[in-house]
Short mmCIF file of C-alpha atoms in Angstrom, two decimals:
data_model
loop_
_atom_site.label_atom_id
_atom_site.label_comp_id
_atom_site.label_asym_id
_atom_site.label_seq_id
_atom_site.Cartn_x
_atom_site.Cartn_y
_atom_site.Cartn_z
CA MET A 1 0.00 0.00 0.00
CA ALA A 2 2.86 2.37 0.79
CA ARG A 3 4.03 2.18 -2.81
CA TYR A 4 0.72 3.46 -4.25
CA ASP A 5 0.23 6.67 -2.35
CA ARG A 6 3.22 8.70 -3.56
CA ALA A 7 2.13 10.01 -6.93
CA ILE A 8 -1.60 10.35 -7.22
CA THR A 9 -1.58 9.45 -10.87
CA VAL A 10 -1.08 5.85 -9.91
CA PHE A 11 -3.95 3.48 -9.23
CA SER A 12 -3.51 0.85 -6.56
CA PRO A 13 -4.06 -2.77 -7.62
CA ASP A 14 -7.52 -2.79 -6.10
CA GLY A 15 -8.58 0.36 -7.88
CA HIS A 16 -8.01 3.04 -5.21
CA LEU A 17 -6.58 6.49 -5.63
CA PHE A 18 -5.09 6.79 -2.20
CA GLN A 19 -4.29 10.48 -2.32
CA VAL A 20 -7.93 11.24 -3.02
CA GLU A 21 -9.00 9.10 -0.09
CA TYR A 22 -6.48 10.79 2.17
CA ALA A 23 -7.89 14.11 1.02
CA LEU A 24 -11.32 12.91 2.13
CA GLU A 25 -9.78 12.17 5.50
CA ALA A 26 -8.58 15.75 5.70
CA VAL A 27 -12.15 16.82 5.05
CA ARG A 28 -13.41 14.59 7.83
CA LYS A 29 -11.11 16.38 10.22
CA GLY A 30 -12.28 19.82 9.16
CA ASN A 31 -14.95 21.93 10.81
CA ALA A 32 -18.53 20.79 10.51
CA ALA A 33 -20.60 22.45 7.81
CA VAL A 34 -24.25 22.02 6.98
CA GLY A 35 -26.53 23.21 4.20
CA VAL A 36 -30.31 23.08 4.02
CA ARG A 37 -32.49 24.02 1.06
CA GLY A 38 -35.98 25.38 1.64
CA THR A 39 -38.64 26.48 -0.80
CA ASP A 40 -37.47 30.08 -0.85
CA THR A 41 -34.29 30.06 1.22
CA VAL A 42 -31.00 28.17 1.40
CA VAL A 43 -29.11 28.16 4.68
CA LEU A 44 -25.44 27.42 5.21
CA GLY A 45 -24.02 26.85 8.66
CA VAL A 46 -20.50 26.12 9.85
CA GLU A 47 -18.96 25.24 13.14
CA LYS A 48 -16.76 27.98 14.47
CA LYS A 49 -13.97 26.97 16.76
CA SER A 50 -13.84 29.21 19.80
CA THR A 51 -11.53 32.04 18.78
CA VAL A 52 -8.00 32.08 19.98
CA LYS A 53 -7.68 34.89 22.52
CA LEU A 54 -5.23 37.20 20.80
CA GLN A 55 -6.59 36.74 17.29
CA ASP A 56 -8.39 39.79 15.94
CA SER A 57 -11.41 38.18 14.38
CA ARG A 58 -12.45 41.53 12.92
CA LEU A 59 -9.62 41.67 10.45
CA SER A 60 -8.30 38.19 9.81
CA GLY A 61 -9.44 36.61 6.59
CA ALA A 62 -12.05 39.29 5.90
CA ASP A 63 -13.65 38.29 2.64
CA ASN A 64 -16.48 40.71 2.99
CA LEU A 65 -15.05 44.11 3.79
CA LEU A 66 -18.50 45.62 4.01
CA LEU A 67 -19.38 43.47 6.97
CA LEU A 68 -19.35 45.76 9.96
CA SER A 69 -20.18 43.24 12.64
CA CYS A 70 -17.50 42.38 15.10
CA ARG A 71 -17.01 38.99 13.53
CA SER A 72 -15.39 38.70 10.14
CA VAL A 73 -16.68 36.11 7.78
CA ARG A 74 -14.19 33.44 7.14
CA LYS A 75 -16.00 30.34 6.20
CA ILE A 76 -19.13 31.26 4.28
CA VAL A 77 -18.26 33.37 1.26
CA ASN A 78 -19.92 34.89 -1.78
CA LEU A 79 -18.98 33.60 -5.20
CA ASP A 80 -21.35 36.06 -6.89
CA CYS A 81 -24.37 38.04 -5.71
CA HIS A 82 -26.61 35.01 -5.93
CA ILE A 83 -24.26 32.14 -4.99
CA ALA A 84 -22.56 31.34 -1.69
CA LEU A 85 -20.10 28.66 -0.64
CA ALA A 86 -19.21 26.98 2.65
CA CYS A 87 -16.50 24.37 2.99
CA ALA A 88 -14.88 21.88 5.28
CA GLY A 89 -11.23 20.96 5.13
CA LEU A 90 -8.03 22.83 4.32
CA LYS A 91 -8.82 26.53 4.43
CA ALA A 92 -5.79 27.53 2.38
CA ASP A 93 -6.91 25.28 -0.46
CA ALA A 94 -10.35 26.81 -0.10
CA ARG A 95 -8.99 30.30 -0.78
CA VAL A 96 -7.46 29.18 -4.07
CA LEU A 97 -10.59 27.37 -5.19
CA ILE A 98 -12.84 30.26 -4.20
CA ASN A 99 -10.72 32.76 -6.12
CA ARG A 100 -10.80 30.64 -9.26
CA ALA A 101 -14.56 30.19 -8.92
CA ARG A 102 -15.08 33.93 -8.50
CA VAL A 103 -13.06 34.64 -11.65
CA GLU A 104 -15.11 32.04 -13.51
CA CYS A 105 -18.36 33.64 -12.38
CA GLN A 106 -17.27 36.99 -13.81
CA SER A 107 -15.79 35.43 -16.91
CA HIS A 108 -19.11 33.74 -17.60
CA ARG A 109 -20.92 37.06 -17.18
CA LEU A 110 -18.49 38.58 -19.66
CA THR A 111 -18.71 35.97 -22.39
CA VAL A 112 -22.39 35.06 -22.17
CA GLU A 113 -23.81 38.20 -20.50
CA ASP A 114 -25.63 35.97 -18.04
CA PRO A 115 -24.95 35.15 -14.38
CA VAL A 116 -23.86 31.57 -13.76
CA THR A 117 -26.34 28.96 -12.60
CA VAL A 118 -25.52 27.13 -9.38
CA GLU A 119 -25.07 23.91 -11.37
CA TYR A 120 -22.60 25.55 -13.76
CA ILE A 121 -20.29 26.88 -11.09
CA THR A 122 -20.51 23.62 -9.13
CA ARG A 123 -19.54 21.74 -12.27
CA TYR A 124 -16.62 24.14 -12.72
CA ILE A 125 -15.37 23.72 -9.15
CA ALA A 126 -15.80 19.96 -9.28
CA GLY A 127 -13.99 19.86 -12.60
CA LEU A 128 -11.13 21.82 -11.09
CA GLN A 129 -10.95 19.44 -8.15
CA GLN A 130 -10.93 16.48 -10.55
CA LYS A 131 -8.16 18.02 -12.66
CA TYR A 132 -5.89 17.97 -9.63
CA THR A 133 -6.47 14.25 -9.18
CA GLN A 134 -5.19 13.52 -12.65
CA SER A 135 -2.11 15.70 -12.98
CA GLY A 136 1.50 15.08 -12.19
CA GLY A 137 3.19 16.70 -9.26
CA VAL A 138 0.10 18.16 -7.63
CA ARG A 139 -2.08 16.95 -4.80
CA PRO A 140 -5.87 17.08 -4.64
CA PHE A 141 -7.66 19.97 -2.94
CA GLY A 142 -8.37 18.89 0.62
CA LEU A 143 -11.86 20.23 0.92
CA SER A 144 -15.50 19.53 0.29
CA THR A 145 -17.70 22.44 -0.59
CA LEU A 146 -21.38 23.20 -0.11
CA ILE A 147 -22.61 25.58 -2.78
CA ALA A 148 -25.92 27.31 -2.31
CA GLY A 149 -27.74 29.75 -4.52
CA PHE A 150 -30.63 30.67 -6.78
CA ASP A 151 -31.08 30.12 -10.48
CA PRO A 152 -30.87 33.63 -11.99
CA TYR A 153 -33.96 33.14 -14.19
CA THR A 154 -36.29 30.67 -12.57
CA GLY A 155 -35.47 31.73 -9.01
CA VAL A 156 -35.39 28.10 -7.88
CA PRO A 157 -33.08 27.56 -4.86
CA ALA A 158 -30.36 24.94 -5.18
CA LEU A 159 -27.78 23.25 -2.94
CA TYR A 160 -24.84 21.26 -4.28
CA GLN A 161 -21.90 19.47 -2.73
CA THR A 162 -18.49 18.71 -4.22
CA ASP A 163 -15.67 16.60 -2.79
CA PRO A 164 -11.92 16.14 -3.42
CA SER A 165 -12.49 13.44 -6.00
CA GLY A 166 -14.35 15.90 -8.20
CA THR A 167 -17.82 14.41 -7.96
CA PHE A 168 -20.79 16.62 -7.28
CA SER A 169 -24.49 16.23 -6.71
CA ALA A 170 -27.54 18.21 -5.73
CA TRP A 171 -29.00 17.89 -2.24
CA LYS A 172 -32.06 18.92 -0.29
CA ALA A 173 -29.84 19.02 2.79
CA ASN A 174 -26.35 17.80 3.49
CA ALA A 175 -23.48 18.04 5.92
CA THR A 176 -19.74 17.68 5.62
CA GLY A 177 -16.68 17.89 7.83
CA ARG A 178 -16.38 16.64 11.39
CA ASN A 179 -19.24 14.41 12.58
CA SER A 180 -21.04 14.86 9.31
CA ASN A 181 -22.58 11.40 9.64
CA SER A 182 -24.52 12.33 12.76
CA MET A 183 -25.69 15.57 11.19
CA ARG A 184 -26.75 13.77 8.05
CA GLU A 185 -28.65 11.17 10.06
CA TYR A 186 -30.43 13.95 11.93
CA LEU A 187 -31.34 15.66 8.68
CA GLU A 188 -32.57 12.44 7.13
CA LYS A 189 -34.86 11.86 10.07
CA ASN A 190 -36.15 15.41 10.38
CA TYR A 191 -36.04 16.95 6.93
CA LYS A 192 -39.19 18.38 5.47
CA GLU A 193 -39.91 21.17 3.02
CA THR A 194 -39.56 24.40 4.94
CA SER A 195 -39.33 28.06 4.16
CA GLY A 196 -37.84 31.16 5.68
CA GLN A 197 -37.07 30.98 9.38
CA GLU A 198 -37.98 27.29 9.64
CA THR A 199 -35.15 26.43 7.24
CA VAL A 200 -32.72 28.42 9.38
CA LYS A 201 -33.87 26.57 12.48
CA LEU A 202 -33.50 23.19 10.83
CA ALA A 203 -29.93 23.97 9.82
CA ILE A 204 -29.02 25.19 13.28
CA ARG A 205 -30.67 22.20 14.93
CA ALA A 206 -28.59 19.88 12.78
CA LEU A 207 -25.41 21.77 13.65
CA LEU A 208 -26.27 21.72 17.36
CA GLU A 209 -26.23 17.93 17.26
CA VAL A 210 -22.47 18.00 16.98
CA VAL A 211 -21.41 21.47 18.07
CA GLU A 212 -21.42 23.08 21.48
CA SER A 213 -24.46 25.20 21.89
CA GLY A 214 -24.17 28.98 21.59
CA GLY A 215 -23.91 31.78 19.06
CA LYS A 216 -20.17 32.05 19.39
CA ASN A 217 -19.65 28.52 18.14
CA ILE A 218 -21.63 28.59 14.95
CA GLU A 219 -21.73 30.82 11.92
CA VAL A 220 -24.92 30.90 9.89
CA ALA A 221 -25.65 32.57 6.58
CA VAL A 222 -29.04 32.77 4.93
CA MET A 223 -29.41 33.06 1.15
CA THR A 224 -32.63 34.52 -0.23
CA LYS A 225 -33.53 35.59 -3.71
CA GLU A 226 -34.27 39.22 -2.73
CA HIS A 227 -31.50 39.90 -0.27
CA GLY A 228 -28.71 37.58 -1.42
CA LEU A 229 -26.41 36.33 1.29
CA GLN A 230 -27.03 37.60 4.81
CA GLN A 231 -24.82 36.63 7.72
CA LEU A 232 -26.66 36.19 10.99
CA GLU A 233 -25.31 38.14 13.93
CA GLU A 234 -24.18 36.34 17.04
CA ALA A 235 -27.12 37.79 18.95
CA GLU A 236 -29.58 36.57 16.33
CA ILE A 237 -28.10 33.09 16.43
CA ASP A 238 -28.32 33.04 20.21
CA ALA A 239 -31.98 34.01 19.99
CA ILE A 240 -32.75 31.19 17.58
CA VAL A 241 -30.77 28.72 19.67
CA ALA A 242 -32.79 29.78 22.71
CA GLU A 243 -36.00 29.19 20.73
CA ILE A 244 -34.81 25.76 19.71
CA GLU A 245 -33.93 24.83 23.29
CA ALA A 246 -37.31 26.06 24.49
CA GLU A 247 -39.04 23.94 21.85
CA LYS A 248 -36.97 20.93 22.89
CA THR A 249 -37.84 21.24 26.58
CA ALA A 250 -41.50 21.78 25.71
CA ALA A 251 -41.47 18.62 23.60
CA GLU A 252 -39.81 16.63 26.36
CA ALA A 253 -42.25 17.96 28.95
CA ALA A 254 -45.16 16.95 26.71
CA LYS A 255 -43.71 13.46 26.48
CA LYS A 256 -43.37 13.13 30.24
CA ALA A 257 -46.75 14.63 31.09
CA PRO A 258 -49.25 11.97 29.91
CA PRO A 259 -48.06 9.12 32.24
CA LYS A 260 -48.64 11.39 35.25
CA GLU A 261 -52.23 12.05 34.28
CA THR A 262 -53.32 8.41 34.34
CA MET B 1 -3.18 39.66 -30.82
CA LYS B 2 -3.78 36.00 -30.09
CA LEU B 3 -5.94 34.11 -32.50
CA ASP B 4 -9.04 32.54 -31.00
CA THR B 5 -9.13 29.12 -32.65
CA SER B 6 -11.50 27.59 -30.13
CA GLY B 7 -14.11 27.78 -32.85
CA LEU B 8 -12.07 25.51 -35.09
CA GLU B 9 -11.62 22.74 -32.57
CA SER B 10 -13.95 19.79 -32.85
CA THR B 11 -14.85 19.74 -29.19
CA ALA B 12 -14.55 23.13 -27.64
CA PRO B 13 -13.42 22.79 -24.03
CA LEU B 14 -16.14 23.77 -21.60
CA PHE B 15 -13.79 25.38 -19.13
CA GLY B 16 -10.09 25.63 -18.58
CA ALA B 17 -7.78 25.92 -15.65
CA ASN B 18 -6.44 29.18 -17.05
CA THR B 19 -6.77 32.13 -14.75
CA VAL B 20 -7.06 34.54 -17.66
CA LEU B 21 -10.44 36.23 -17.72
CA PHE B 22 -11.31 35.76 -21.39
CA ASP B 23 -12.81 32.55 -22.61
CA GLY B 24 -11.24 30.80 -25.57
CA PHE B 25 -7.92 32.62 -25.82
CA LYS B 26 -5.16 30.10 -26.05
CA ASP B 27 -1.43 30.09 -26.66
CA VAL B 28 -1.54 29.75 -30.42
CA PRO B 29 1.31 30.91 -32.60
CA SER B 30 0.34 34.01 -34.55
CA PHE B 31 2.08 35.24 -37.67
CA ASP B 32 4.76 37.94 -37.70
CA VAL B 33 3.64 41.28 -39.04
CA PRO B 34 6.12 42.88 -41.50
CA LYS B 35 7.99 45.92 -40.28
CA THR B 36 6.94 49.14 -41.99
CA ASN B 37 7.22 52.83 -41.25
CA ASP B 38 3.49 53.39 -41.42
CA PHE B 39 1.94 50.38 -39.71
CA ASP B 40 -1.55 51.85 -39.44
CA GLY B 41 -1.60 52.66 -43.13
CA PHE B 42 -0.38 49.19 -43.96
CA GLN B 43 -3.13 47.62 -41.85
CA LYS B 44 -5.79 49.76 -43.53
CA GLU B 45 -4.52 48.82 -46.97
CA ALA B 46 -4.44 45.16 -46.10
CA ILE B 47 -8.00 45.28 -44.85
CA GLN B 48 -9.26 47.17 -47.90
CA MET B 49 -7.61 44.64 -50.18
CA VAL B 50 -9.16 41.63 -48.53
CA LYS B 51 -12.52 43.03 -47.57
CA PRO B 52 -15.16 42.53 -50.28
CA ALA B 53 -17.88 45.14 -50.44
CA LYS B 54 -20.99 44.16 -48.57
CA GLY B 55 -23.23 44.10 -51.61
CA THR B 56 -26.52 42.97 -50.20
CA THR B 57 -29.63 44.04 -48.35
CA THR B 58 -30.66 42.37 -45.12
CA LEU B 59 -32.96 43.62 -42.43
CA ALA B 60 -34.51 42.50 -39.18
CA PHE B 61 -36.83 44.10 -36.67
CA ILE B 62 -38.62 43.23 -33.43
CA PHE B 63 -42.33 43.83 -33.13
CA LYS B 64 -45.16 42.77 -30.85
CA GLU B 65 -45.39 39.20 -32.13
CA GLY B 66 -41.66 38.45 -32.44
CA VAL B 67 -38.90 39.13 -34.95
CA ILE B 68 -39.05 39.46 -38.72
CA VAL B 69 -35.88 38.72 -40.70
CA ALA B 70 -35.64 39.43 -44.43
CA ALA B 71 -32.93 39.48 -47.08
CA ASP B 72 -32.32 39.55 -50.82
CA SER B 73 -30.42 36.79 -52.63
CA ARG B 74 -27.97 38.40 -55.02
CA ALA B 75 -24.21 37.77 -54.92
CA SER B 76 -22.04 40.16 -56.90
CA MET B 77 -18.35 40.20 -57.78
CA GLY B 78 -17.76 43.81 -58.74
CA GLY B 79 -20.14 44.42 -61.64
CA TYR B 80 -20.79 40.73 -62.35
CA ILE B 81 -23.80 39.10 -60.76
CA SER B 82 -22.46 35.72 -59.74
CA SER B 83 -25.70 34.38 -58.31
CA GLN B 84 -29.34 35.36 -57.92
CA SER B 85 -30.17 32.58 -55.48
CA VAL B 86 -27.92 32.86 -52.44
CA LYS B 87 -29.37 31.88 -49.05
CA LYS B 88 -28.58 34.90 -46.95
CA ILE B 89 -30.60 33.91 -43.94
CA ILE B 90 -28.73 31.21 -42.09
CA GLU B 91 -30.53 28.86 -39.72
CA ILE B 92 -28.28 28.59 -36.67
CA ASN B 93 -30.73 26.39 -34.77
CA PRO B 94 -34.52 25.97 -34.69
CA TYR B 95 -35.04 29.18 -32.73
CA MET B 96 -32.21 31.43 -33.97
CA LEU B 97 -31.43 32.96 -37.35
CA GLY B 98 -28.39 34.81 -38.65
CA THR B 99 -28.14 37.06 -41.71
CA MET B 100 -25.30 37.18 -44.17
CA ALA B 101 -23.65 40.37 -45.34
CA GLY B 102 -20.03 40.74 -46.41
CA GLY B 103 -17.95 37.71 -47.20
CA ALA B 104 -20.23 34.76 -47.90
CA ALA B 105 -17.70 32.16 -46.77
CA ASP B 106 -16.94 34.03 -43.57
CA CYS B 107 -20.61 34.37 -42.69
CA GLN B 108 -21.49 30.78 -43.48
CA PHE B 109 -18.56 29.28 -41.64
CA TRP B 110 -18.85 31.33 -38.49
CA HIS B 111 -22.61 30.94 -38.29
CA ARG B 112 -22.27 27.17 -38.51
CA ASN B 113 -19.55 27.36 -35.89
CA LEU B 114 -21.86 29.42 -33.70
CA GLY B 115 -24.52 26.74 -34.14
CA ILE B 116 -22.06 24.14 -32.84
CA LYS B 117 -21.23 26.26 -29.81
CA CYS B 118 -24.90 26.88 -29.07
CA ARG B 119 -25.63 23.15 -29.18
CA LEU B 120 -22.68 22.38 -26.91
CA HIS B 121 -23.95 24.99 -24.48
CA GLU B 122 -27.37 23.33 -24.49
CA LEU B 123 -25.91 19.91 -23.81
CA ALA B 124 -23.64 21.13 -21.03
CA ASN B 125 -26.11 23.38 -19.26
CA LYS B 126 -29.40 21.60 -20.04
CA ARG B 127 -30.96 24.84 -21.22
CA ARG B 128 -30.95 26.81 -24.43
CA ILE B 129 -28.43 29.59 -24.85
CA SER B 130 -29.90 33.08 -24.86
CA VAL B 131 -29.72 35.30 -27.96
CA THR B 132 -27.56 37.62 -25.84
CA GLY B 133 -25.13 34.81 -25.11
CA ALA B 134 -25.00 33.52 -28.67
CA SER B 135 -24.37 36.97 -30.13
CA LYS B 136 -21.69 37.56 -27.50
CA LEU B 137 -19.92 34.31 -28.40
CA LEU B 138 -19.85 35.32 -32.07
CA ALA B 139 -18.74 38.87 -31.30
CA ASN B 140 -15.86 37.63 -29.13
CA ILE B 141 -14.62 35.33 -31.90
CA LEU B 142 -14.86 38.06 -34.55
CA TYR B 143 -13.07 40.49 -32.26
CA SER B 144 -10.16 38.13 -31.87
CA TYR B 145 -9.77 38.08 -35.67
CA ARG B 146 -9.95 41.85 -35.90
CA GLY B 147 -7.71 43.34 -38.55
CA MET B 148 -7.15 40.01 -40.30
CA GLY B 149 -9.57 40.55 -43.13
CA LEU B 150 -12.79 38.87 -42.04
CA SER B 151 -15.82 40.60 -43.47
CA VAL B 152 -18.99 39.84 -41.57
CA GLY B 153 -22.00 42.09 -40.99
CA THR B 154 -24.59 39.91 -39.41
CA MET B 155 -27.72 40.13 -37.34
CA ILE B 156 -28.53 37.43 -34.82
CA ALA B 157 -32.27 37.15 -34.28
CA GLY B 158 -34.01 34.69 -32.03
CA TRP B 159 -36.52 33.95 -29.34
CA ASP B 160 -35.35 32.93 -25.86
CA GLU B 161 -36.62 32.84 -22.27
CA THR B 162 -36.67 36.61 -22.09
CA GLY B 163 -38.63 36.99 -25.35
CA PRO B 164 -37.51 38.20 -28.79
CA GLY B 165 -33.87 39.22 -29.20
CA LEU B 166 -32.01 41.01 -31.99
CA TYR B 167 -28.31 41.85 -32.10
CA TYR B 168 -26.09 43.30 -34.81
CA VAL B 169 -22.58 41.82 -34.84
CA ASP B 170 -19.79 42.78 -37.23
CA SER B 171 -16.25 41.82 -38.07
CA GLU B 172 -14.84 44.97 -36.45
CA GLY B 173 -15.92 43.39 -33.17
CA GLY B 174 -18.96 45.62 -32.72
CA ARG B 175 -22.10 44.28 -31.13
CA LEU B 176 -25.29 46.26 -30.75
CA LYS B 177 -28.62 45.38 -29.25
CA GLY B 178 -31.56 46.93 -31.03
CA THR B 179 -35.08 46.68 -32.39
CA ARG B 180 -34.53 47.63 -36.05
CA PHE B 181 -31.46 46.92 -38.17
CA SER B 182 -30.59 46.82 -41.84
CA VAL B 183 -27.19 45.79 -43.13
CA GLY B 184 -25.60 45.98 -46.57
CA SER B 185 -25.23 48.30 -49.55
CA GLY B 186 -29.00 48.47 -49.97
CA SER B 187 -29.64 49.28 -46.31
CA PRO B 188 -30.19 53.05 -46.72
CA TYR B 189 -33.08 52.36 -49.09
CA ALA B 190 -34.47 49.62 -46.88
CA TYR B 191 -34.25 51.85 -43.79
CA GLY B 192 -36.26 54.55 -45.55
CA VAL B 193 -39.21 52.25 -46.15
CA LEU B 194 -38.82 50.30 -42.90
CA ASP B 195 -38.57 53.30 -40.60
CA SER B 196 -41.51 55.11 -42.14
CA GLY B 197 -43.78 52.07 -42.05
CA TYR B 198 -42.78 50.58 -38.70
CA ARG B 199 -45.20 50.21 -35.81
CA TYR B 200 -44.63 48.03 -32.76
CA ASP B 201 -48.08 46.48 -32.80
CA MET B 202 -48.40 45.01 -36.23
CA SER B 203 -49.69 41.59 -37.05
CA VAL B 204 -47.32 38.98 -38.46
CA GLN B 205 -48.75 39.50 -41.96
CA GLU B 206 -48.40 43.29 -41.80
CA ALA B 207 -44.83 43.02 -40.53
CA ALA B 208 -43.92 40.51 -43.23
CA GLU B 209 -45.38 42.79 -45.88
CA LEU B 210 -43.37 45.74 -44.53
CA ALA B 211 -40.18 43.69 -44.66
CA ARG B 212 -40.91 42.46 -48.17
CA ARG B 213 -41.58 46.00 -49.38
CA SER B 214 -38.38 47.31 -47.80
CA ILE B 215 -36.27 44.65 -49.46
CA TYR B 216 -38.02 45.25 -52.77
CA HIS B 217 -37.32 48.97 -52.70
CA ALA B 218 -33.69 48.36 -51.83
CA THR B 219 -33.29 45.95 -54.74
CA PHE B 220 -34.96 48.48 -57.02
CA ARG B 221 -32.34 51.16 -56.40
CA ASP B 222 -29.25 49.22 -55.35
CA GLY B 223 -27.47 47.35 -58.12
CA ALA B 224 -25.81 44.92 -55.75
CA SER B 225 -29.11 43.68 -54.33
CA GLY B 226 -31.72 41.61 -56.14
CA GLY B 227 -32.97 38.14 -56.79
CA VAL B 228 -35.51 36.79 -54.31
CA ALA B 229 -36.82 38.62 -51.24
CA SER B 230 -37.05 36.03 -48.42
CA VAL B 231 -38.97 36.79 -45.27
CA TYR B 232 -38.72 34.75 -42.07
CA TYR B 233 -40.65 35.08 -38.82
CA VAL B 234 -39.23 34.10 -35.40
CA GLY B 235 -41.81 33.41 -32.73
CA PRO B 236 -42.08 31.58 -29.41
CA SER B 237 -41.94 28.19 -31.12
CA GLY B 238 -38.97 28.99 -33.38
CA TRP B 239 -38.51 30.39 -36.86
CA LYS B 240 -40.67 29.88 -39.93
CA LYS B 241 -40.08 30.93 -43.51
CA LEU B 242 -43.01 33.04 -44.60
CA SER B 243 -42.27 33.88 -48.23
CA GLY B 244 -39.70 34.05 -50.99
CA ASP B 245 -40.74 36.30 -53.86
CA ASP B 246 -38.80 37.24 -56.96
CA VAL B 247 -38.31 41.01 -56.81
CA GLY B 248 -38.95 41.41 -60.50
CA GLU B 249 -42.45 40.02 -60.00
CA LEU B 250 -42.91 42.03 -56.79
CA HIS B 251 -42.36 45.18 -58.83
CA TYR B 252 -45.53 44.58 -60.78
CA ASN B 253 -47.43 43.87 -57.56
CA TYR B 254 -46.59 47.33 -56.31
CA TYR B 255 -46.63 49.13 -59.63
CA PRO B 256 -49.03 47.25 -61.86
CA VAL B 257 -49.10 48.19 -65.53
CA LEU B 258 -52.18 50.33 -66.15
CA PRO B 259 -53.82 49.92 -69.50
CA SER B 260 -53.59 53.34 -71.14
CA THR B 261 -56.27 54.79 -73.39
CA VAL B 262 -55.22 55.08 -76.99
CA GLU B 263 -56.10 58.50 -78.39
CA GLN B 264 -56.08 57.70 -82.02
CA GLU B 265 -56.69 54.28 -83.24
CA MET B 266 -54.96 53.27 -86.37
CA THR B 267 -57.47 51.53 -88.50
CA GLU B 268 -56.60 49.41 -91.35
CA SER B 269 -58.32 50.72 -94.35
#
């Protein structure tokens, strides 16, 4: 096995590309990220590791210079006005991929005078990730992305996921990164068509399965057709988390109550 | 200036890993330009030598029901009429038409190439390309060959998700969106009739008749236009050829011969 993981262009005898699988491992160690698609909203949420004390979160990695809140956006970024991306895995690789995707979005607008569709830019990113699994001297990108957005003409919301091997598919809801299996199980059990605030709550509930509760540990961004990408403030997230906890305790109390009445 | 040969490849790549902003520009060897004192003058001369005069009349306009596209069918080489039956309206795909003015070979080749690119776009993106996008693809290609002697003055007309679309694209790299265009040596005459008779809310028949009349009048006065006046209509379900009338016969429709009264009859005695 050791002989087949040096150069990624080499298949192993049993048909594995080990570098790609190791890249998937890197993704599994990255921060948790979740995406949920509603009827009129798409929500992206990521786990935020509690900030290191001396780090100035206001300035580091600011992708959105217009964001005036005290937390800079690092993990959920805009690719164009109507498309957003969240990822899990190597953040440095993410920067490169995001820059290329942003250039492609503008290049598409220039050559075809149309904004990209979510499917087009996902296909581009996935194609880029695949290219790096079939070239000499390079390693695959160590990240999986969740791409959310609206079709510029039909206004239909869409959510896609790509991974280091270069495959992509559309999802109603998905999770990636650390503990993504538990999040996915939760979503499979509890997913239903939602809209607006309900979609946001579903995404946060899924994240809370694996992340410590609290606004300072999760970052949530809501994508709507009218307003584009909106980051939720810490205070807003705390409020929603409080609502969710209240609903949970109410549900548990309802479960316990009936036996007492008999 | 790098040549854009993406149009000549059999399978145009859908995307590349290049970080350059423009689509389709590749590292292709281009030819060396000779050294002269007056390079601009040399370029102008070269263009004038290669560029055949755009002897034709084509027109297209948008109206309430869609787009009307019309053209004559004469090909001339200087003073010699080489053909009276040239197809100047090129069917790019079932919902888009292109008109031919300038070099016939250039127009035909690049329109067919555009048809290929449009089909590839459909297959890759599972939706039809817009008229905006198609005209932009053609304009980008023509721009990359700017100064090399292509002679194309075309209108791209079609119907897409946003409704009827009409663009004028030429070999200088220009691209204009508009509602009324006429291209070719007969265009001044066609514009005169078209502009004075145009209304947005005409029926398909009225619009076709206006187009036919404009082409006829252009062929009447312009020596390089003639043959058959073809009229096409582009609607929500694609294009349809409405008519193809010989302009010689059309003349007598508009100006029928009136029997004149004879003042003195010569009788045979």
